[in-house]
Every structure is written in structure tokens, then in C-alpha cells.
PDB file of C-alpha atoms in Angstrom:
ATOM      1  CA  UNK A   5      11.142 -69.105  52.295  1.00  0.00           C
ATOM      2  CA  UNK A   6      13.688 -66.026  52.466  1.00  0.00           C
ATOM      3  CA  UNK A   7      14.272 -64.377  49.168  1.00  0.00           C
ATOM      4  CA  UNK A   8      17.651 -63.019  49.580  1.00  0.00           C
ATOM      5  CA  UNK A   9      19.343 -60.765  46.542  1.00  0.00           C
ATOM      6  CA  UNK A  10      22.563 -60.250  47.370  1.00  0.00           C
ATOM      7  CA  UNK A  11      25.042 -57.624  46.696  1.00  0.00           C
ATOM      8  CA  UNK A  12      27.910 -59.688  45.014  1.00  0.00           C
ATOM      9  CA  UNK A  13      29.221 -63.320  44.235  1.00  0.00           C
ATOM     10  CA  UNK A  14      30.712 -63.993  47.623  1.00  0.00           C
ATOM     11  CA  UNK A  15      27.705 -62.831  49.573  1.00  0.00           C
ATOM     12  CA  UNK A  16      25.755 -65.280  47.441  1.00  0.00           C
ATOM     13  CA  UNK A  17      28.003 -68.005  47.975  1.00  0.00           C
ATOM     14  CA  UNK A  18      28.411 -67.395  51.944  1.00  0.00           C
ATOM     15  CA  UNK A  19      24.667 -67.255  52.294  1.00  0.00           C
ATOM     16  CA  UNK A  20      24.218 -70.668  50.596  1.00  0.00           C
ATOM     17  CA  UNK A  21      27.122 -72.109  52.384  1.00  0.00           C
ATOM     18  CA  UNK A  22      25.339 -71.249  55.727  1.00  0.00           C
ATOM     19  CA  UNK A  23      21.691 -72.001  54.902  1.00  0.00           C
ATOM     20  CA  UNK A  24      21.075 -75.529  56.871  1.00  0.00           C
ATOM     21  CA  UNK A  25      17.796 -76.095  55.003  1.00  0.00           C
ATOM     22  CA  UNK A  26      16.873 -76.151  51.353  1.00  0.00           C
ATOM     23  CA  UNK A  27      18.843 -73.483  49.176  1.00  0.00           C
ATOM     24  CA  UNK A  28      17.803 -72.710  45.350  1.00  0.00           C
ATOM     25  CA  UNK A  29      19.136 -70.318  42.567  1.00  0.00           C
ATOM     26  CA  UNK A  30      17.446 -68.314  40.768  1.00  0.00           C
ATOM     27  CA  UNK A  31      18.913 -67.051  37.333  1.00  0.00           C
ATOM     28  CA  UNK A  32      16.694 -68.256  34.975  1.00  0.00           C
ATOM     29  CA  UNK A  33      14.193 -70.147  36.903  1.00  0.00           C
ATOM     30  CA  UNK A  34      12.582 -72.296  34.750  1.00  0.00           C
ATOM     31  CA  UNK A  35      13.638 -75.657  36.419  1.00  0.00           C
ATOM     32  CA  UNK A  36      13.019 -74.080  40.339  1.00  0.00           C
ATOM     33  CA  UNK A  37       9.797 -72.097  39.173  1.00  0.00           C
ATOM     34  CA  UNK A  38       8.191 -75.488  38.198  1.00  0.00           C
ATOM     35  CA  UNK A  39       9.589 -77.374  41.156  1.00  0.00           C
ATOM     36  CA  UNK A  40       7.426 -74.971  43.535  1.00  0.00           C
ATOM     37  CA  UNK A  41       4.216 -75.053  41.309  1.00  0.00           C
ATOM     38  CA  UNK A  42       4.259 -78.794  41.723  1.00  0.00           C
ATOM     39  CA  UNK A  43       5.364 -78.536  45.240  1.00  0.00           C
ATOM     40  CA  UNK A  44       8.267 -80.938  44.686  1.00  0.00           C
ATOM     41  CA  UNK A  45      10.704 -78.503  46.293  1.00  0.00           C
ATOM     42  CA  UNK A  46       9.876 -75.953  49.058  1.00  0.00           C
ATOM     43  CA  UNK A  47      13.166 -73.838  49.634  1.00  0.00           C
ATOM     44  CA  UNK A  48      14.102 -72.235  52.976  1.00  0.00           C
ATOM     45  CA  UNK A  49      15.943 -69.615  50.703  1.00  0.00           C
ATOM     46  CA  UNK A  50      15.751 -68.430  47.337  1.00  0.00           C
ATOM     47  CA  UNK A  51      19.002 -66.476  46.007  1.00  0.00           C
ATOM     48  CA  UNK A  52      18.455 -64.355  43.143  1.00  0.00           C
ATOM     49  CA  UNK A  53      21.764 -64.023  41.186  1.00  0.00           C
ATOM     50  CA  UNK A  54      20.317 -62.441  37.662  1.00  0.00           C
ATOM     51  CA  UNK A  55      21.241 -58.600  38.649  1.00  0.00           C
ATOM     52  CA  UNK A  56      25.108 -59.786  39.508  1.00  0.00           C
ATOM     53  CA  UNK A  57      28.284 -58.427  37.239  1.00  0.00           C
ATOM     54  CA  UNK A  58      28.162 -60.465  34.161  1.00  0.00           C
ATOM     55  CA  UNK A  59      25.684 -62.611  34.870  1.00  0.00           C
ATOM     56  CA  UNK A  60      23.681 -61.430  31.761  1.00  0.00           C
ATOM     57  CA  UNK A  61      26.568 -60.364  29.393  1.00  0.00           C
ATOM     58  CA  UNK A  62      27.856 -62.590  26.542  1.00  0.00           C
ATOM     59  CA  UNK A  63      31.748 -60.957  26.594  1.00  0.00           C
ATOM     60  CA  UNK A  64      34.514 -61.354  23.700  1.00  0.00           C
ATOM     61  CA  UNK A  65      37.680 -63.126  25.390  1.00  0.00           C
ATOM     62  CA  UNK A  66      40.569 -64.500  23.900  1.00  0.00           C
ATOM     63  CA  UNK A  67      39.301 -64.927  20.314  1.00  0.00           C
ATOM     64  CA  UNK A  68      35.861 -66.956  22.340  1.00  0.00           C
ATOM     65  CA  UNK A  69      33.044 -65.612  24.257  1.00  0.00           C
ATOM     66  CA  UNK A  70      32.474 -65.910  28.151  1.00  0.00           C
ATOM     67  CA  UNK A  71      28.330 -66.589  28.608  1.00  0.00           C
ATOM     68  CA  UNK A  72      27.200 -65.069  32.072  1.00  0.00           C
ATOM     69  CA  UNK A  73      24.991 -67.824  33.730  1.00  0.00           C
ATOM     70  CA  UNK A  74      21.960 -65.880  33.309  1.00  0.00           C
ATOM     71  CA  UNK A  75      21.675 -65.398  29.211  1.00  0.00           C
ATOM     72  CA  UNK A  76      18.587 -67.207  28.201  1.00  0.00           C
ATOM     73  CA  UNK A  77      18.581 -69.386  25.009  1.00  0.00           C
ATOM     74  CA  UNK A  78      16.960 -66.577  23.214  1.00  0.00           C
ATOM     75  CA  UNK A  79      19.791 -64.016  23.674  1.00  0.00           C
ATOM     76  CA  UNK A  80      22.280 -66.487  22.713  1.00  0.00           C
ATOM     77  CA  UNK A  81      20.210 -67.483  19.220  1.00  0.00           C
ATOM     78  CA  UNK A  82      20.391 -63.852  18.548  1.00  0.00           C
ATOM     79  CA  UNK A  83      24.133 -63.435  19.033  1.00  0.00           C
ATOM     80  CA  UNK A  84      25.681 -63.746  15.325  1.00  0.00           C
ATOM     81  CA  UNK A  85      29.167 -63.797  16.340  1.00  0.00           C
ATOM     82  CA  UNK A  86      28.842 -66.296  19.106  1.00  0.00           C
ATOM     83  CA  UNK A  87      26.633 -68.684  16.597  1.00  0.00           C
ATOM     84  CA  UNK A  88      29.098 -68.457  13.907  1.00  0.00           C
ATOM     85  CA  UNK A  89      31.625 -69.720  16.011  1.00  0.00           C
ATOM     86  CA  UNK A  90      29.900 -72.252  17.783  1.00  0.00           C
ATOM     87  CA  UNK A  91      26.923 -73.065  16.276  1.00  0.00           C
ATOM     88  CA  UNK A  92      26.310 -76.470  17.311  1.00  0.00           C
ATOM     89  CA  UNK A  93      26.287 -75.223  20.954  1.00  0.00           C
ATOM     90  CA  UNK A  94      23.468 -72.392  20.035  1.00  0.00           C
ATOM     91  CA  UNK A  95      21.441 -75.203  18.138  1.00  0.00           C
ATOM     92  CA  UNK A  96      21.584 -77.533  21.712  1.00  0.00           C
ATOM     93  CA  UNK A  97      20.293 -74.202  23.727  1.00  0.00           C
ATOM     94  CA  UNK A  98      17.687 -73.533  21.361  1.00  0.00           C
ATOM     95  CA  UNK A  99      16.373 -76.775  21.568  1.00  0.00           C
ATOM     96  CA  UNK A 100      15.243 -76.260  25.263  1.00  0.00           C
ATOM     97  CA  UNK A 101      11.480 -75.696  25.218  1.00  0.00           C
ATOM     98  CA  UNK A 102       8.758 -73.165  23.836  1.00  0.00           C
ATOM     99  CA  UNK A 103       9.604 -69.810  22.625  1.00  0.00           C
ATOM    100  CA  UNK A 104       8.364 -68.425  25.794  1.00  0.00           C
ATOM    101  CA  UNK A 105      10.792 -70.640  27.693  1.00  0.00           C
ATOM    102  CA  UNK A 106      13.605 -69.969  25.429  1.00  0.00           C
ATOM    103  CA  UNK A 107      13.162 -66.311  27.012  1.00  0.00           C
ATOM    104  CA  UNK A 108      14.282 -67.259  30.467  1.00  0.00           C
ATOM    105  CA  UNK A 109      16.039 -70.519  30.068  1.00  0.00           C
ATOM    106  CA  UNK A 110      19.874 -70.931  30.356  1.00  0.00           C
ATOM    107  CA  UNK A 111      22.323 -73.190  29.190  1.00  0.00           C
ATOM    108  CA  UNK A 112      23.990 -73.261  32.879  1.00  0.00           C
ATOM    109  CA  UNK A 113      20.791 -74.023  34.364  1.00  0.00           C
ATOM    110  CA  UNK A 114      20.482 -76.728  32.055  1.00  0.00           C
ATOM    111  CA  UNK A 115      23.631 -78.209  33.413  1.00  0.00           C
ATOM    112  CA  UNK A 116      23.184 -77.719  36.757  1.00  0.00           C
ATOM    113  CA  UNK A 117      20.126 -80.022  36.813  1.00  0.00           C
ATOM    114  CA  UNK A 118      22.265 -82.886  35.894  1.00  0.00           C
ATOM    115  CA  UNK A 119      19.470 -84.513  32.997  1.00  0.00           C
ATOM    116  CA  UNK A 120      21.439 -86.819  30.945  1.00  0.00           C
ATOM    117  CA  UNK A 121      19.312 -85.788  28.186  1.00  0.00           C
ATOM    118  CA  UNK A 122      19.835 -81.852  28.937  1.00  0.00           C
ATOM    119  CA  UNK A 123      20.275 -80.409  25.269  1.00  0.00           C
ATOM    120  CA  UNK A 124      23.051 -77.853  26.067  1.00  0.00           C
ATOM    121  CA  UNK A 125      25.518 -80.245  27.442  1.00  0.00           C
ATOM    122  CA  UNK A 126      27.103 -82.152  24.497  1.00  0.00           C
ATOM    123  CA  UNK A 127      27.777 -79.845  22.324  1.00  0.00           C
ATOM    124  CA  UNK A 128      29.612 -77.910  25.117  1.00  0.00           C
ATOM    125  CA  UNK A 129      31.649 -80.919  25.608  1.00  0.00           C
ATOM    126  CA  UNK A 130      32.793 -80.993  22.396  1.00  0.00           C
ATOM    127  CA  UNK A 131      33.798 -77.597  22.552  1.00  0.00           C
ATOM    128  CA  UNK A 132      35.764 -78.208  25.333  1.00  0.00           C
ATOM    129  CA  UNK A 133      33.844 -75.556  27.531  1.00  0.00           C
ATOM    130  CA  UNK A 134      34.665 -74.400  30.945  1.00  0.00           C
ATOM    131  CA  UNK A 135      32.918 -73.551  33.945  1.00  0.00           C
ATOM    132  CA  UNK A 136      33.763 -70.471  36.393  1.00  0.00           C
ATOM    133  CA  UNK A 137      32.574 -71.980  39.714  1.00  0.00           C
ATOM    134  CA  UNK A 138      32.347 -69.177  42.684  1.00  0.00           C
ATOM    135  CA  UNK A 139      32.388 -70.583  46.033  1.00  0.00           C
ATOM    136  CA  UNK A 140      32.802 -69.736  49.563  1.00  0.00           C
ATOM    137  CA  UNK A 141      36.789 -70.515  49.152  1.00  0.00           C
ATOM    138  CA  UNK A 142      36.769 -68.241  46.059  1.00  0.00           C
ATOM    139  CA  UNK A 143      36.526 -68.981  42.120  1.00  0.00           C
ATOM    140  CA  UNK A 144      38.083 -72.054  40.144  1.00  0.00           C
ATOM    141  CA  UNK A 145      37.352 -73.088  36.357  1.00  0.00           C
ATOM    142  CA  UNK A 146      36.097 -76.658  35.706  1.00  0.00           C
ATOM    143  CA  UNK A 147      35.503 -78.188  32.418  1.00  0.00           C
ATOM    144  CA  UNK A 148      32.014 -78.517  32.080  1.00  0.00           C
ATOM    145  CA  UNK A 149      32.020 -82.634  31.419  1.00  0.00           C
ATOM    146  CA  UNK A 150      33.070 -82.461  35.026  1.00  0.00           C
ATOM    147  CA  UNK A 151      30.202 -81.031  36.189  1.00  0.00           C
ATOM    148  CA  UNK A 152      27.149 -83.568  35.927  1.00  0.00           C
ATOM    149  CA  UNK A 153      28.254 -86.435  37.959  1.00  0.00           C
ATOM    150  CA  UNK A 154      24.721 -88.858  37.416  1.00  0.00           C
ATOM    151  CA  UNK A 155      20.831 -88.211  37.017  1.00  0.00           C
ATOM    152  CA  UNK A 156      19.868 -84.876  38.665  1.00  0.00           C
ATOM    153  CA  UNK A 157      23.684 -84.730  40.169  1.00  0.00           C
ATOM    154  CA  UNK A 158      26.611 -82.727  39.934  1.00  0.00           C
ATOM    155  CA  UNK A 159      30.020 -81.827  41.475  1.00  0.00           C
ATOM    156  CA  UNK A 160      29.088 -78.536  42.885  1.00  0.00           C
ATOM    157  CA  UNK A 161      29.711 -78.626  46.688  1.00  0.00           C
ATOM    158  CA  UNK A 162      27.856 -76.439  49.012  1.00  0.00           C
ATOM    159  CA  UNK A 163      27.720 -73.098  48.408  1.00  0.00           C
ATOM    160  CA  UNK A 164      29.149 -73.362  45.082  1.00  0.00           C
ATOM    161  CA  UNK A 165      27.545 -72.045  41.742  1.00  0.00           C
ATOM    162  CA  UNK A 166      28.398 -71.342  38.302  1.00  0.00           C
ATOM    163  CA  UNK A 167      29.036 -67.384  37.242  1.00  0.00           C
ATOM    164  CA  UNK A 168      29.717 -67.968  33.414  1.00  0.00           C
ATOM    165  CA  UNK A 169      30.577 -70.667  30.585  1.00  0.00           C
ATOM    166  CA  UNK A 170      33.853 -70.000  28.509  1.00  0.00           C
ATOM    167  CA  UNK A 171      33.383 -71.072  24.994  1.00  0.00           C
ATOM    168  CA  UNK A 172      36.738 -70.804  23.686  1.00  0.00           C
ATOM    169  CA  UNK A 173      38.190 -69.681  20.178  1.00  0.00           C
ATOM    170  CA  UNK A 174      38.513 -72.056  17.282  1.00  0.00           C
ATOM    171  CA  UNK A 175      40.242 -71.674  13.897  1.00  0.00           C
ATOM    172  CA  UNK A 176      38.437 -70.855  10.780  1.00  0.00           C
ATOM    173  CA  UNK A 177      38.057 -74.250   8.853  1.00  0.00           C
ATOM    174  CA  UNK A 178      36.536 -75.495  12.134  1.00  0.00           C
ATOM    175  CA  UNK A 179      32.619 -75.745  12.952  1.00  0.00           C
ATOM    176  CA  UNK A 180      30.271 -78.009  15.212  1.00  0.00           C
ATOM    177  CA  UNK A 181      26.641 -79.522  15.079  1.00  0.00           C
ATOM    178  CA  UNK A 182      24.240 -80.989  17.374  1.00  0.00           C
ATOM    179  CA  UNK A 183      21.318 -83.305  17.062  1.00  0.00           C
ATOM    180  CA  UNK A 184      19.008 -85.264  18.803  1.00  0.00           C
ATOM    181  CA  UNK A 185      16.190 -88.092  18.411  1.00  0.00           C
ATOM    182  CA  UNK A 186      12.600 -86.850  20.137  1.00  0.00           C
ATOM    183  CA  UNK A 187       9.093 -88.845  19.827  1.00  0.00           C
ATOM    184  CA  UNK A 188       7.295 -85.462  18.785  1.00  0.00           C
ATOM    185  CA  UNK A 189       8.322 -82.532  16.563  1.00  0.00           C
ATOM    186  CA  UNK A 190       9.411 -80.168  19.255  1.00  0.00           C
ATOM    187  CA  UNK A 191       9.427 -79.417  22.970  1.00  0.00           C
ATOM    188  CA  UNK A 192      10.313 -82.950  23.874  1.00  0.00           C
ATOM    189  CA  UNK A 193      13.101 -84.488  26.068  1.00  0.00           C
ATOM    190  CA  UNK A 194      16.101 -86.099  24.068  1.00  0.00           C
ATOM    191  CA  UNK A 195      15.807 -89.852  23.320  1.00  0.00           C
ATOM    192  CA  UNK A 196      19.096 -89.875  22.383  1.00  0.00           C
ATOM    193  CA  UNK A 197      21.423 -87.040  21.101  1.00  0.00           C
ATOM    194  CA  UNK A 198      25.020 -86.258  19.456  1.00  0.00           C
ATOM    195  CA  UNK A 199      27.507 -83.850  19.202  1.00  0.00           C
ATOM    196  CA  UNK A 200      30.309 -83.206  16.675  1.00  0.00           C
ATOM    197  CA  UNK A 201      32.786 -80.528  16.418  1.00  0.00           C
ATOM    198  CA  UNK A 202      35.877 -80.845  13.815  1.00  0.00           C
ATOM    199  CA  UNK A 203      38.704 -79.058  12.364  1.00  0.00           C
ATOM    200  CA  UNK A 204      39.685 -79.612   9.263  1.00  0.00           C
ATOM    201  CA  UNK A 205      43.195 -78.759   7.182  1.00  0.00           C
ATOM    202  CA  UNK A 206      43.319 -76.847   4.141  1.00  0.00           C
ATOM    203  CA  UNK A 207      42.754 -80.048   1.975  1.00  0.00           C
ATOM    204  CA  UNK A 208      39.974 -80.894   4.056  1.00  0.00           C
ATOM    205  CA  UNK A 209      40.804 -83.298   5.990  1.00  0.00           C
ATOM    206  CA  UNK A 210      39.653 -84.007   9.826  1.00  0.00           C
ATOM    207  CA  UNK A 211      42.850 -83.201  11.880  1.00  0.00           C
ATOM    208  CA  UNK A 212      41.075 -82.840  15.377  1.00  0.00           C
ATOM    209  CA  UNK A 213      37.610 -84.324  16.057  1.00  0.00           C
ATOM    210  CA  UNK A 214      35.175 -84.792  19.140  1.00  0.00           C
ATOM    211  CA  UNK A 215      31.988 -86.947  20.073  1.00  0.00           C
ATOM    212  CA  UNK A 216      29.504 -86.363  22.851  1.00  0.00           C
ATOM    213  CA  UNK A 217      26.668 -88.295  23.541  1.00  0.00           C
ATOM    214  CA  UNK A 218      23.624 -87.313  25.355  1.00  0.00           C
ATOM    215  CA  UNK A 219      20.953 -89.465  27.004  1.00  0.00           C
ATOM    216  CA  UNK A 220      22.123 -92.876  26.357  1.00  0.00           C
ATOM    217  CA  UNK A 221      24.456 -93.124  30.016  1.00  0.00           C
ATOM    218  CA  UNK A 222      23.886 -91.800  33.197  1.00  0.00           C
ATOM    219  CA  UNK A 223      25.783 -88.567  31.899  1.00  0.00           C
ATOM    220  CA  UNK A 224      26.791 -86.974  28.488  1.00  0.00           C
ATOM    221  CA  UNK A 225      29.771 -88.948  26.745  1.00  0.00           C
ATOM    222  CA  UNK A 226      32.642 -87.496  25.387  1.00  0.00           C
ATOM    223  CA  UNK A 227      33.519 -90.787  23.068  1.00  0.00           C
ATOM    224  CA  UNK A 228      37.444 -90.527  22.205  1.00  0.00           C
ATOM    225  CA  UNK A 229      37.329 -93.520  19.899  1.00  0.00           C
ATOM    226  CA  UNK A 230      34.509 -91.961  17.744  1.00  0.00           C
ATOM    227  CA  UNK A 231      36.282 -88.764  17.174  1.00  0.00           C
ATOM    228  CA  UNK A 232      39.520 -90.813  16.382  1.00  0.00           C
ATOM    229  CA  UNK A 233      37.614 -92.459  13.986  1.00  0.00           C
ATOM    230  CA  UNK A 234      37.123 -89.328  11.756  1.00  0.00           C
ATOM    231  CA  UNK A 235      40.971 -87.751  12.266  1.00  0.00           C
ATOM    232  CA  UNK A 236      42.666 -88.015   8.843  1.00  0.00           C
ATOM    233  CA  UNK A 237      39.418 -88.791   6.928  1.00  0.00           C
ATOM    234  CA  UNK A 238      37.351 -86.754   4.591  1.00  0.00           C
ATOM    235  CA  UNK A 239      34.583 -88.605   6.477  1.00  0.00           C
ATOM    236  CA  UNK A 240      34.423 -91.524   3.565  1.00  0.00           C
ATOM    237  CA  UNK A 241      32.543 -94.625   4.815  1.00  0.00           C
ATOM    238  CA  UNK A 242      35.031 -96.381   6.343  1.00  0.00           C
ATOM    239  CA  UNK A 243      35.592 -93.396   8.917  1.00  0.00           C
ATOM    240  CA  UNK A 244      31.822 -93.181   8.907  1.00  0.00           C
ATOM    241  CA  UNK A 245      31.495 -96.737   9.953  1.00  0.00           C
ATOM    242  CA  UNK A 246      34.613 -96.649  12.527  1.00  0.00           C
ATOM    243  CA  UNK A 247      32.819 -93.671  14.078  1.00  0.00           C
ATOM    244  CA  UNK A 248      29.114 -95.081  14.289  1.00  0.00           C
ATOM    245  CA  UNK A 249      30.787 -98.395  15.620  1.00  0.00           C
ATOM    246  CA  UNK A 250      32.523 -96.303  18.473  1.00  0.00           C
ATOM    247  CA  UNK A 251      29.789 -94.519  19.353  1.00  0.00           C
ATOM    248  CA  UNK A 252      27.521 -97.767  19.611  1.00  0.00           C
ATOM    249  CA  UNK A 253      29.925 -99.375  21.646  1.00  0.00           C
ATOM    250  CA  UNK A 254      30.152 -96.516  24.125  1.00  0.00           C
ATOM    251  CA  UNK A 255      26.574 -96.421  24.724  1.00  0.00           C
ATOM    252  CA  UNK A 256      24.948 -97.586  28.275  1.00  0.00           C
ATOM    253  CA  UNK A 257      21.392 -96.652  28.195  1.00  0.00           C
ATOM    254  CA  UNK A 258      18.087 -97.503  29.751  1.00  0.00           C
ATOM    255  CA  UNK A 259      15.030 -98.822  28.577  1.00  0.00           C
ATOM    256  CA  UNK A 260      11.957 -96.742  29.608  1.00  0.00           C
ATOM    257  CA  UNK A 261       8.438 -95.810  28.187  1.00  0.00           C
ATOM    258  CA  UNK A 262      10.509 -93.590  25.807  1.00  0.00           C
ATOM    259  CA  UNK A 263      13.253 -95.791  24.051  1.00  0.00           C
ATOM    260  CA  UNK A 264      14.694 -99.039  24.153  1.00  0.00           C
ATOM    261  CA  UNK A 265      18.264 -99.593  25.098  1.00  0.00           C
ATOM    262  CA  UNK A 266      18.896-101.015  21.521  1.00  0.00           C
ATOM    263  CA  UNK A 267      16.827 -98.178  19.809  1.00  0.00           C
ATOM    264  CA  UNK A 268      18.836 -95.386  21.624  1.00  0.00           C
ATOM    265  CA  UNK A 269      22.228 -97.289  20.702  1.00  0.00           C
ATOM    266  CA  UNK A 270      20.935 -97.351  17.022  1.00  0.00           C
ATOM    267  CA  UNK A 271      19.679 -93.532  16.865  1.00  0.00           C
ATOM    268  CA  UNK A 272      23.094 -92.072  18.546  1.00  0.00           C
ATOM    269  CA  UNK A 273      25.239 -93.304  15.992  1.00  0.00           C
ATOM    270  CA  UNK A 274      22.947 -92.574  13.355  1.00  0.00           C
ATOM    271  CA  UNK A 275      22.861 -88.974  14.848  1.00  0.00           C
ATOM    272  CA  UNK A 276      26.534 -88.820  15.547  1.00  0.00           C
ATOM    273  CA  UNK A 277      27.227 -89.862  11.655  1.00  0.00           C
ATOM    274  CA  UNK A 278      24.948 -86.980  10.650  1.00  0.00           C
ATOM    275  CA  UNK A 279      25.806 -84.571  12.977  1.00  0.00           C
ATOM    276  CA  UNK A 280      29.450 -85.485  11.759  1.00  0.00           C
ATOM    277  CA  UNK A 281      28.410 -84.452   8.132  1.00  0.00           C
ATOM    278  CA  UNK A 282      26.564 -81.444   9.188  1.00  0.00           C
ATOM    279  CA  UNK A 283      29.864 -80.231  11.308  1.00  0.00           C
ATOM    280  CA  UNK A 284      32.204 -80.771   8.626  1.00  0.00           C
ATOM    281  CA  UNK A 285      30.255 -79.187   6.058  1.00  0.00           C
ATOM    282  CA  UNK A 286      29.890 -76.028   8.036  1.00  0.00           C
ATOM    283  CA  UNK A 287      33.508 -75.877   8.503  1.00  0.00           C
ATOM    284  CA  UNK A 288      34.100 -75.809   4.685  1.00  0.00           C
ATOM    285  CA  UNK A 289      34.685 -79.522   3.665  1.00  0.00           C
ATOM    286  CA  UNK A 290      33.415 -80.706   0.498  1.00  0.00           C
ATOM    287  CA  UNK A 291      31.210 -83.799   0.607  1.00  0.00           C
TER     288      UNK A 291
END
């Protein structure tokens, strides 16, 4: 295995493009190092990106934040301004692994792994987050929702990798929340999950809503009908019932040892309802 520490993003993209064998990127390392130890993969090329400009930085940009691909979950949780702006995104990332894992794990790694149950992804989707992708042909910006394409798969071409995530600005009467169900109390994979992002008017009426689900389909689902069900309401019973109905209708899960189709579908609706109420309160709404 060749270990390379390139001097630029462009050099890294060229290395990855030209490698005929198996290549892996080292940024957080919590996935790839486990795979190496378990002998699940034996890369021909390991490209270390942690040292490159911006990879370990959180920078204010146009009212939002640009988060480097090697920023850890622990660093996100310690960033007060980011946590205040997008609390649901941060709480999703903070659910990835133990305290030790949190010191290395990254939201970008969680995204690129392509797990339908990735905790960082649903809230990024409801936030309208955008990934900055470096490749052999230059840089392009891609909505986070378009990165995962199936379990263990993503839309990045050979030689491409994500250098940062952009979380946009938001108005004052807006917030988000993320919840998941797991069989244990911590350090487990979501059986189902839901993220909700809301914007309210001065009277507390929802004027914009986005709902995303995890672990109930091959990729994270952005459920348009569920968001629309909340618009024009103060989360009254009718709106919540419509939200739950839209969520359950959108679910397309599997049955496995961790949960049945029926259980995943039911819990997704419950989690979406609870996350909506949390986001509403955080945005300044009065129940």
C-alpha cells in the first residue's frame, strides 16, 4: 500500500484518478481504519487529505458556514455559532459513535459511506446543504441529497472527493431537529430517523418546512408532502396527522434483524412528529 500526502487538492484528484487499483481517502479515518483492521479492504493507495487548506476549518460564509471535510463531530459540537444556527445538523453528527470516535469522525465521511442510516445526512438534506466536490476536472457544488445513490454507494466519479460542506444562512424564526430510534441507549445504528427544518412567520405560523427520513429507504428521503403538510399551521393536530401520513406513505424500508417494515414505518412517523415539535419550539413557536 502506498501512503501519499499530496500538496494540493488538484494533486490528490490526479492521484486518485490515475490509480488502477483500490484507493481510499484518509480524512477522519473512522471507517477506513476499521475496514483495514478487519481486512475488509486492502488499498493500493491511501491519500491523506487532513493537512490541506480548509479541511479542518469552520468558516463563516454568506451568513452560513463552510465546514471542512476533516472537521470532527466533537469540533462541530464545540462551535457555538454553528450549533445555534443548525442545531439539528450538529445533533445528528454528535450521535455518530462514542466520544473517542467523535474526536475523529466527520460528517463528510458519514455522507460518502452511503449508509441509509447515516445520522448526519437527514438534517443536512433538510438544511439544503451543498457539498463542494474536487475532481480531476475542477470543482463543482452538489446538493448533499444527490451524493448518496444507494447502500454503500455515492455519485462521486473516479478521482472526486468532497472538500467541504456549506450550510446556508437562515432567518431568525427558523430552526431544525433530528431524532432517531435505536435498540440500545447509545452507539447503535438508526432503525429509523427523521429530521425537520422549519421557518415561521412573526405569528408562529409555519411558512416553510422540510422533512427528511433515514434508514427507511435505500437513500435518505426528502418527503415534500410531509413538509407541505405543516405549511400554514402552528402544528395543530390536523397538520401533524397529515405529516405522519405523508411520512408513512413515503417509507420503503426492509425487514431485517433490527426492525420490521411495519416497525420502521411507524417509528419514522413518530420521530418526524416529535422532531417537528422540537424544531418549532427552537424556532420560537409557542405550542
